[in-house]
CSV table of N, CA and C in Angstrom, one decimal:
chain,number,residue,atom,x,y,z
A,19,MET,N,0.8,-1.2,0.0
A,19,MET,CA,0.0,0.0,0.0
A,19,MET,C,0.9,1.2,0.0
A,20,VAL,N,0.5,2.2,-0.8
A,20,VAL,CA,1.2,3.5,-0.9
A,20,VAL,C,0.4,4.5,-0.2
A,21,LEU,N,0.9,5.1,0.8
A,21,LEU,CA,0.2,6.2,1.5
A,21,LEU,C,0.5,7.5,0.8
A,22,VAL,N,-0.5,8.2,0.4
A,22,VAL,CA,-0.4,9.5,-0.3
A,22,VAL,C,-1.0,10.6,0.6
A,23,ILE,N,-0.1,11.5,1.0
A,23,ILE,CA,-0.5,12.6,1.9
A,23,ILE,C,-1.0,13.8,1.0
A,24,ASP,N,-2.2,14.2,1.2
A,24,ASP,CA,-2.9,15.2,0.5
A,24,ASP,C,-2.7,16.6,1.2
A,25,ASN,N,-1.9,17.5,0.6
A,25,ASN,CA,-1.6,18.8,1.1
A,25,ASN,C,-2.6,19.8,0.5
A,26,TYR,N,-3.9,19.3,0.4
A,26,TYR,CA,-5.0,20.2,-0.1
A,26,TYR,C,-4.7,20.7,-1.5
A,27,ASP,N,-4.4,19.8,-2.4
A,27,ASP,CA,-4.2,20.1,-3.8
A,27,ASP,C,-4.9,19.0,-4.7
A,28,SER,N,-5.6,19.5,-5.7
A,28,SER,CA,-6.3,18.5,-6.5
A,28,SER,C,-5.4,17.6,-7.3
A,29,PHE,N,-4.2,17.9,-7.5
A,29,PHE,CA,-3.3,17.0,-8.2
A,29,PHE,C,-3.0,15.7,-7.5
A,30,VAL,N,-3.3,15.6,-6.2
A,30,VAL,CA,-3.1,14.4,-5.5
A,30,VAL,C,-3.9,13.3,-6.1
A,31,TYR,N,-5.1,13.6,-6.7
A,31,TYR,CA,-5.9,12.5,-7.2
A,31,TYR,C,-5.3,12.0,-8.6
A,32,ASN,N,-4.6,12.8,-9.3
A,32,ASN,CA,-3.9,12.4,-10.5
A,32,ASN,C,-2.8,11.4,-10.0
A,33,LEU,N,-2.1,11.7,-9.0
A,33,LEU,CA,-1.1,10.8,-8.5
A,33,LEU,C,-1.7,9.5,-8.1
A,34,ALA,N,-2.8,9.5,-7.3
A,34,ALA,CA,-3.4,8.3,-6.9
A,34,ALA,C,-3.9,7.5,-8.1
A,35,GLN,N,-4.5,8.1,-9.1
A,35,GLN,CA,-4.9,7.4,-10.3
A,35,GLN,C,-3.8,6.7,-11.0
A,36,TYR,N,-2.7,7.5,-11.2
A,36,TYR,CA,-1.5,6.9,-11.8
A,36,TYR,C,-1.0,5.7,-11.1
A,37,LEU,N,-0.9,5.8,-9.7
A,37,LEU,CA,-0.5,4.7,-8.9
A,37,LEU,C,-1.4,3.4,-9.1
A,38,GLY,N,-2.7,3.7,-9.2
A,38,GLY,CA,-3.6,2.6,-9.4
A,38,GLY,C,-3.4,1.9,-10.8
A,39,GLU,N,-3.2,2.8,-11.8
A,39,GLU,CA,-2.9,2.2,-13.1
A,39,GLU,C,-1.7,1.4,-13.2
A,40,LEU,N,-0.7,1.7,-12.3
A,40,LEU,CA,0.5,0.9,-12.3
A,40,LEU,C,0.4,-0.3,-11.4
A,41,GLY,N,-0.8,-0.5,-10.8
A,41,GLY,CA,-1.0,-1.7,-10.0
A,41,GLY,C,-0.7,-1.5,-8.5
A,42,TRP,N,-0.5,-0.3,-8.1
A,42,TRP,CA,-0.3,-0.1,-6.7
A,42,TRP,C,-1.6,0.2,-6.0
A,43,GLU,N,-1.7,0.1,-4.7
A,43,GLU,CA,-2.9,0.4,-3.9
A,43,GLU,C,-2.7,1.7,-3.2
A,44,PRO,N,-3.1,2.8,-3.8
A,44,PRO,CA,-2.9,4.1,-3.1
A,44,PRO,C,-4.0,4.4,-2.0
A,45,VAL,N,-3.7,4.9,-0.9
A,45,VAL,CA,-4.6,5.3,0.1
A,45,VAL,C,-4.3,6.8,0.4
A,46,VAL,N,-5.3,7.7,0.3
A,46,VAL,CA,-5.1,9.1,0.4
A,46,VAL,C,-5.6,9.6,1.8
A,47,TYR,N,-4.8,10.4,2.5
A,47,TYR,CA,-5.2,11.0,3.7
A,47,TYR,C,-4.8,12.5,3.6
A,48,ARG,N,-5.7,13.4,4.1
A,48,ARG,CA,-5.3,14.8,4.2
A,48,ARG,C,-4.2,15.0,5.2
A,49,ASN,N,-3.5,16.1,5.1
A,49,ASN,CA,-2.3,16.3,6.0
A,49,ASN,C,-2.7,16.6,7.4
A,50,ASP,N,-4.0,16.8,7.7
A,50,ASP,CA,-4.4,17.0,9.1
A,50,ASP,C,-5.4,16.0,9.5
A,51,GLN,N,-5.5,14.9,8.8
A,51,GLN,CA,-6.5,13.8,9.2
A,51,GLN,C,-5.9,12.5,9.4
A,52,ILE,N,-4.6,12.5,9.7
A,52,ILE,CA,-3.9,11.2,10.1
A,52,ILE,C,-2.8,11.5,11.1
A,53,THR,N,-2.5,10.5,11.9
A,53,THR,CA,-1.4,10.7,12.9
A,53,THR,C,-0.2,9.8,12.5
A,54,LEU,N,0.9,10.0,13.2
A,54,LEU,CA,2.1,9.2,13.0
A,54,LEU,C,1.7,7.8,13.4
A,55,ALA,N,1.0,7.6,14.5
A,55,ALA,CA,0.7,6.3,15.0
A,55,ALA,C,-0.2,5.6,14.0
A,56,GLN,N,-1.2,6.3,13.4
A,56,GLN,CA,-2.0,5.6,12.4
A,56,GLN,C,-1.2,5.2,11.2
A,57,ILE,N,-0.2,6.0,10.8
A,57,ILE,CA,0.7,5.6,9.7
A,57,ILE,C,1.5,4.4,10.1
A,58,GLU,N,2.0,4.3,11.3
A,58,GLU,CA,2.7,3.1,11.7
A,58,GLU,C,1.8,1.9,11.6
A,59,SER,N,0.6,2.0,12.0
A,59,SER,CA,-0.3,0.8,11.9
A,59,SER,C,-0.7,0.5,10.5
A,60,LEU,N,-0.7,1.4,9.6
A,60,LEU,CA,-1.0,1.1,8.2
A,60,LEU,C,0.1,0.4,7.5
A,61,SER,N,1.4,0.6,8.0
A,61,SER,CA,2.6,-0.1,7.4
A,61,SER,C,2.7,0.1,5.9
A,62,PRO,N,2.7,1.4,5.4
A,62,PRO,CA,2.8,1.6,4.0
A,62,PRO,C,4.1,1.1,3.5
A,63,SER,N,4.1,0.7,2.2
A,63,SER,CA,5.4,0.3,1.6
A,63,SER,C,6.1,1.5,1.1
A,64,HIS,N,5.4,2.6,0.7
A,64,HIS,CA,5.9,3.8,0.2
A,64,HIS,C,5.0,5.0,0.7
A,65,ILE,N,5.6,6.2,0.7
A,65,ILE,CA,4.8,7.4,1.1
A,65,ILE,C,5.1,8.4,0.0
A,66,ILE,N,4.0,9.1,-0.4
A,66,ILE,CA,4.1,10.2,-1.4
A,66,ILE,C,3.5,11.4,-0.6
A,67,ILE,N,4.3,12.5,-0.6
A,67,ILE,CA,3.8,13.8,-0.1
A,67,ILE,C,3.5,14.6,-1.3
A,68,SER,N,2.2,15.1,-1.3
A,68,SER,CA,1.7,15.7,-2.5
A,68,SER,C,2.0,17.2,-2.6
A,69,PRO,N,1.7,17.8,-3.7
A,69,PRO,CA,1.8,19.3,-3.9
A,69,PRO,C,0.7,19.9,-2.9
A,70,GLY,N,0.8,21.2,-2.8
A,70,GLY,CA,-0.1,22.0,-2.1
A,70,GLY,C,0.1,23.5,-2.2
A,71,PRO,N,-0.8,24.3,-1.7
A,71,PRO,CA,-0.7,25.7,-1.9
A,71,PRO,C,0.1,26.5,-0.9
A,72,ALA,N,0.7,25.8,0.0
A,72,ALA,CA,1.4,26.4,1.2
A,72,ALA,C,2.9,26.3,1.1
A,73,THR,N,3.5,26.5,2.2
A,73,THR,CA,5.0,26.3,2.4
A,73,THR,C,5.2,25.1,3.3
A,74,PRO,N,6.5,24.6,3.4
A,74,PRO,CA,6.7,23.5,4.2
A,74,PRO,C,6.3,23.7,5.7
A,75,LEU,N,6.3,24.9,6.2
A,75,LEU,CA,5.9,25.2,7.5
A,75,LEU,C,4.4,25.1,7.7
A,76,GLU,N,3.6,25.1,6.6
A,76,GLU,CA,2.2,25.0,6.6
A,76,GLU,C,1.6,23.7,6.0
A,77,ALA,N,2.4,22.7,6.0
A,77,ALA,CA,2.1,21.5,5.3
A,77,ALA,C,1.6,20.4,6.3
A,78,GLY,N,0.9,20.8,7.4
A,78,GLY,CA,0.3,19.8,8.3
A,78,GLY,C,1.4,18.8,8.8
A,79,ILE,N,1.1,17.5,8.8
A,79,ILE,CA,1.9,16.5,9.3
A,79,ILE,C,3.1,16.1,8.4
A,80,SER,N,3.1,16.7,7.2
A,80,SER,CA,4.1,16.3,6.2
A,80,SER,C,5.5,16.2,6.7
A,81,ASN,N,6.0,17.3,7.4
A,81,ASN,CA,7.4,17.3,7.8
A,81,ASN,C,7.6,16.2,8.9
A,82,ASP,N,6.7,16.0,9.8
A,82,ASP,CA,6.8,15.0,10.8
A,82,ASP,C,6.9,13.6,10.2
A,83,ILE,N,6.1,13.4,9.2
A,83,ILE,CA,6.2,12.1,8.5
A,83,ILE,C,7.6,11.9,7.9
A,84,ILE,N,8.1,12.9,7.3
A,84,ILE,CA,9.5,12.8,6.7
A,84,ILE,C,10.5,12.5,7.8
A,85,TRP,N,10.4,13.2,8.9
A,85,TRP,CA,11.3,13.0,10.1
A,85,TRP,C,11.2,11.6,10.6
A,86,ARG,N,10.0,11.1,10.7
A,86,ARG,CA,9.8,9.8,11.3
A,86,ARG,C,10.2,8.6,10.4
A,87,PHE,N,9.8,8.8,9.1
A,87,PHE,CA,9.9,7.6,8.3
A,87,PHE,C,11.1,7.6,7.3
A,88,ALA,N,11.7,8.7,7.1
A,88,ALA,CA,12.9,8.8,6.2
A,88,ALA,C,13.9,7.7,6.6
A,89,GLY,N,14.4,7.0,5.6
A,89,GLY,CA,15.4,5.9,5.8
A,89,GLY,C,14.7,4.6,6.2
A,90,ARG,N,13.4,4.6,6.5
A,90,ARG,CA,12.7,3.4,6.8
A,90,ARG,C,11.7,3.0,5.7
A,91,ILE,N,11.0,4.0,5.2
A,91,ILE,CA,10.1,3.8,4.1
A,91,ILE,C,10.4,4.8,3.0
A,92,PRO,N,10.5,4.4,1.7
A,92,PRO,CA,10.8,5.3,0.6
A,92,PRO,C,9.7,6.4,0.6
A,93,ILE,N,10.2,7.6,0.5
A,93,ILE,CA,9.3,8.8,0.4
A,93,ILE,C,9.6,9.6,-0.8
A,94,LEU,N,8.6,9.9,-1.6
A,94,LEU,CA,8.7,10.8,-2.8
A,94,LEU,C,7.9,12.1,-2.5
A,95,GLY,N,8.5,13.2,-2.7
A,95,GLY,CA,7.9,14.5,-2.6
A,95,GLY,C,7.6,15.1,-3.9
A,96,VAL,N,6.4,15.6,-4.1
A,96,VAL,CA,6.0,16.2,-5.4
A,96,VAL,C,5.7,17.7,-5.1
A,97,CYS,N,6.5,18.6,-5.7
A,97,CYS,CA,6.3,20.0,-5.5
A,97,CYS,C,6.4,20.4,-4.0
A,98,LEU,N,5.3,20.8,-3.3
A,98,LEU,CA,5.4,21.1,-1.9
A,98,LEU,C,6.0,19.9,-1.1
A,99,GLY,N,5.7,18.7,-1.5
A,99,GLY,CA,6.3,17.5,-0.9
A,99,GLY,C,7.8,17.5,-1.0
A,100,HIS,N,8.3,17.8,-2.2
A,100,HIS,CA,9.8,17.9,-2.4
A,100,HIS,C,10.4,19.0,-1.5
A,101,GLN,N,9.7,20.2,-1.5
A,101,GLN,CA,10.1,21.3,-0.6
A,101,GLN,C,10.2,20.8,0.8
A,102,CYS,N,9.2,20.1,1.3
A,102,CYS,CA,9.2,19.6,2.7
A,102,CYS,C,10.4,18.7,2.9
A,103,ILE,N,10.7,17.8,2.0
A,103,ILE,CA,11.9,16.9,2.2
A,103,ILE,C,13.2,17.8,2.3
A,104,GLY,N,13.3,18.8,1.4
A,104,GLY,CA,14.5,19.7,1.5
A,104,GLY,C,14.5,20.4,2.8
A,105,TYR,N,13.4,20.9,3.2
A,105,TYR,CA,13.3,21.7,4.5
A,105,TYR,C,13.7,20.8,5.7
A,106,VAL,N,13.2,19.6,5.8
A,106,VAL,CA,13.5,18.7,6.9
A,106,VAL,C,15.0,18.4,7.0
A,107,PHE,N,15.6,18.3,5.8
A,107,PHE,CA,17.0,17.9,5.8
A,107,PHE,C,18.0,19.1,5.7
A,108,GLY,N,17.4,20.3,6.0
A,108,GLY,CA,18.3,21.5,6.2
A,108,GLY,C,18.3,22.4,5.0
A,109,GLY,N,17.6,22.1,3.9
A,109,GLY,CA,17.6,23.0,2.8
A,109,GLY,C,16.7,24.2,3.0
A,110,GLN,N,16.8,25.1,2.1
A,110,GLN,CA,16.0,26.4,2.1
A,110,GLN,C,15.2,26.5,0.8
A,111,VAL,N,14.0,26.7,0.9
A,111,VAL,CA,13.1,26.9,-0.3
A,111,VAL,C,13.2,28.4,-0.7
A,112,ILE,N,13.7,28.7,-1.9
A,112,ILE,CA,13.9,30.0,-2.4
A,112,ILE,C,13.4,30.2,-3.8
A,113,ARG,N,13.2,31.4,-4.2
A,113,ARG,CA,12.8,31.6,-5.6
A,113,ARG,C,13.9,31.2,-6.5
A,114,ALA,N,13.6,30.6,-7.6
A,114,ALA,CA,14.6,30.2,-8.6
A,114,ALA,C,15.1,31.4,-9.3
A,115,ALA,N,16.3,31.4,-9.7
A,115,ALA,CA,16.9,32.6,-10.5
A,115,ALA,C,16.1,32.8,-11.7
A,116,VAL,N,15.7,31.7,-12.4
A,116,VAL,CA,14.9,31.8,-13.6
A,116,VAL,C,13.7,30.8,-13.4
A,117,PRO,N,12.5,31.3,-13.3
A,117,PRO,CA,11.4,30.4,-13.3
A,117,PRO,C,11.4,29.5,-14.5
A,118,THR,N,11.0,28.2,-14.3
A,118,THR,CA,11.0,27.2,-15.4
A,118,THR,C,9.6,26.7,-15.6
A,119,HIS,N,8.9,27.3,-16.5
A,119,HIS,CA,7.5,26.9,-16.7
A,119,HIS,C,7.3,26.3,-18.1
A,120,GLY,N,6.9,25.0,-18.2
A,120,GLY,CA,6.7,24.3,-19.4
A,120,GLY,C,7.9,24.0,-20.2
A,121,LYS,N,9.1,23.9,-19.6
A,121,LYS,CA,10.3,23.6,-20.3
A,121,LYS,C,10.6,22.1,-20.0
A,122,SER,N,11.2,21.5,-21.0
A,122,SER,CA,11.6,20.1,-20.8
A,122,SER,C,13.1,20.1,-20.6
A,123,SER,N,13.6,19.1,-19.8
A,123,SER,CA,15.0,19.0,-19.5
A,123,SER,C,15.3,17.5,-19.5
A,124,LEU,N,16.6,17.2,-19.8
A,124,LEU,CA,17.1,15.8,-19.7
A,124,LEU,C,17.3,15.5,-18.2
A,125,VAL,N,16.9,14.3,-17.8
A,125,VAL,CA,17.2,13.9,-16.4
A,125,VAL,C,18.1,12.7,-16.5
A,126,TYR,N,19.3,12.8,-15.9
A,126,TYR,CA,20.2,11.7,-15.8
A,126,TYR,C,20.1,11.1,-14.4
A,127,HIS,N,20.1,9.7,-14.4
A,127,HIS,CA,19.9,9.0,-13.1
A,127,HIS,C,20.7,7.8,-13.0
A,128,ASP,N,20.5,7.1,-11.9
A,128,ASP,CA,21.3,5.9,-11.6
A,128,ASP,C,20.6,4.6,-12.0
A,129,GLY,N,19.4,4.7,-12.5
A,129,GLY,CA,18.6,3.5,-12.9
A,129,GLY,C,18.0,2.7,-11.7
A,130,LYS,N,18.1,3.3,-10.5
A,130,LYS,CA,17.6,2.6,-9.4
A,130,LYS,C,16.2,3.1,-8.9
A,131,THR,N,15.5,2.4,-8.1
A,131,THR,CA,14.2,2.8,-7.5
A,131,THR,C,13.3,3.3,-8.5
A,132,VAL,N,12.8,4.6,-8.4
A,132,VAL,CA,11.8,5.1,-9.3
A,132,VAL,C,12.3,5.2,-10.7
A,133,TYR,N,13.6,5.2,-10.9
A,133,TYR,CA,14.2,5.3,-12.3
A,133,TYR,C,14.4,4.0,-13.0
A,134,GLN,N,14.1,2.9,-12.3
A,134,GLN,CA,14.3,1.6,-12.9
A,134,GLN,C,13.5,1.4,-14.2
A,135,ASN,N,14.2,0.9,-15.2
A,135,ASN,CA,13.6,0.6,-16.5
A,135,ASN,C,13.2,1.9,-17.3
A,136,LEU,N,13.8,3.0,-16.9
A,136,LEU,CA,13.6,4.3,-17.7
A,136,LEU,C,14.8,4.5,-18.5
A,137,PRO,N,14.7,5.1,-19.7
A,137,PRO,CA,15.9,5.5,-20.5
A,137,PRO,C,16.7,6.5,-19.7
A,138,ASN,N,18.0,6.5,-20.0
A,138,ASN,CA,18.9,7.4,-19.3
A,138,ASN,C,19.8,8.1,-20.3
A,139,PRO,N,19.6,9.4,-20.5
A,139,PRO,CA,18.7,10.2,-19.8
A,139,PRO,C,17.3,10.1,-20.4
A,140,PHE,N,16.3,10.7,-19.7
A,140,PHE,CA,14.9,10.8,-20.3
A,140,PHE,C,14.5,12.3,-20.2
A,141,GLU,N,13.6,12.7,-21.0
A,141,GLU,CA,13.1,14.0,-21.0
A,141,GLU,C,11.9,14.2,-20.1
A,142,ALA,N,11.9,15.2,-19.3
A,142,ALA,CA,10.9,15.5,-18.3
A,142,ALA,C,10.4,16.9,-18.4
A,143,GLY,N,9.1,17.1,-18.2
A,143,GLY,CA,8.6,18.5,-18.2
A,143,GLY,C,8.8,19.1,-16.8
A,144,ARG,N,9.1,20.4,-16.8
A,144,ARG,CA,9.3,21.2,-15.6
A,144,ARG,C,8.4,22.3,-15.5
A,145,TYR,N,8.0,22.6,-14.3
A,145,TYR,CA,7.1,23.8,-14.0
A,145,TYR,C,7.3,24.2,-12.6
A,146,HIS,N,8.2,25.1,-12.4
A,146,HIS,CA,8.5,25.6,-11.0
A,146,HIS,C,9.1,27.0,-11.0
A,147,SER,N,8.8,27.7,-9.9
A,147,SER,CA,9.4,29.0,-9.6
A,147,SER,C,10.3,29.0,-8.4
A,148,LEU,N,10.3,27.9,-7.7
A,148,LEU,CA,11.0,27.7,-6.5
A,148,LEU,C,12.0,26.6,-6.6
A,149,VAL,N,13.1,26.7,-5.8
A,149,VAL,CA,14.1,25.6,-5.7
A,149,VAL,C,14.4,25.3,-4.3
A,150,VAL,N,15.0,24.2,-4.0
A,150,VAL,CA,15.5,23.9,-2.7
A,150,VAL,C,17.0,24.1,-2.7
A,151,LYS,N,17.5,25.0,-1.9
A,151,LYS,CA,18.9,25.3,-1.9
A,151,LYS,C,19.5,24.7,-0.6
A,152,ARG,N,20.7,24.0,-0.9
A,152,ARG,CA,21.4,23.5,0.3
A,152,ARG,C,21.9,24.6,1.1
A,153,GLU,N,21.9,24.4,2.4
A,153,GLU,CA,22.5,25.5,3.3
A,153,GLU,C,23.9,25.2,3.6
């Protein structure tokens, strides 16, 4: 089961649908409607932290989930979820020098985990105005 944390963004249901199409069992909870203890009892195989309209400091339980489960359960952050991961591990979310909206870029990877069976490099669409900067 893949736990999907909804940070109050409609894109979360696109993520859940894609997971289902790939044969996974997604379960969606809003970021203020689940506890760490409930997550422990669900025993998800993976966790996805969704996009949302806020900042990492306003993302409900998302940061606590990352703190608790990072290194134990694979976690993927999308948009705000990615920002939360960066924030939890000491990064700073800042405005990008150049916003990148609707641009495609080549992604080079190690062929492991989420990149398994993908071409290297592959072309991915980008749409962001913020970046996570290492401190």
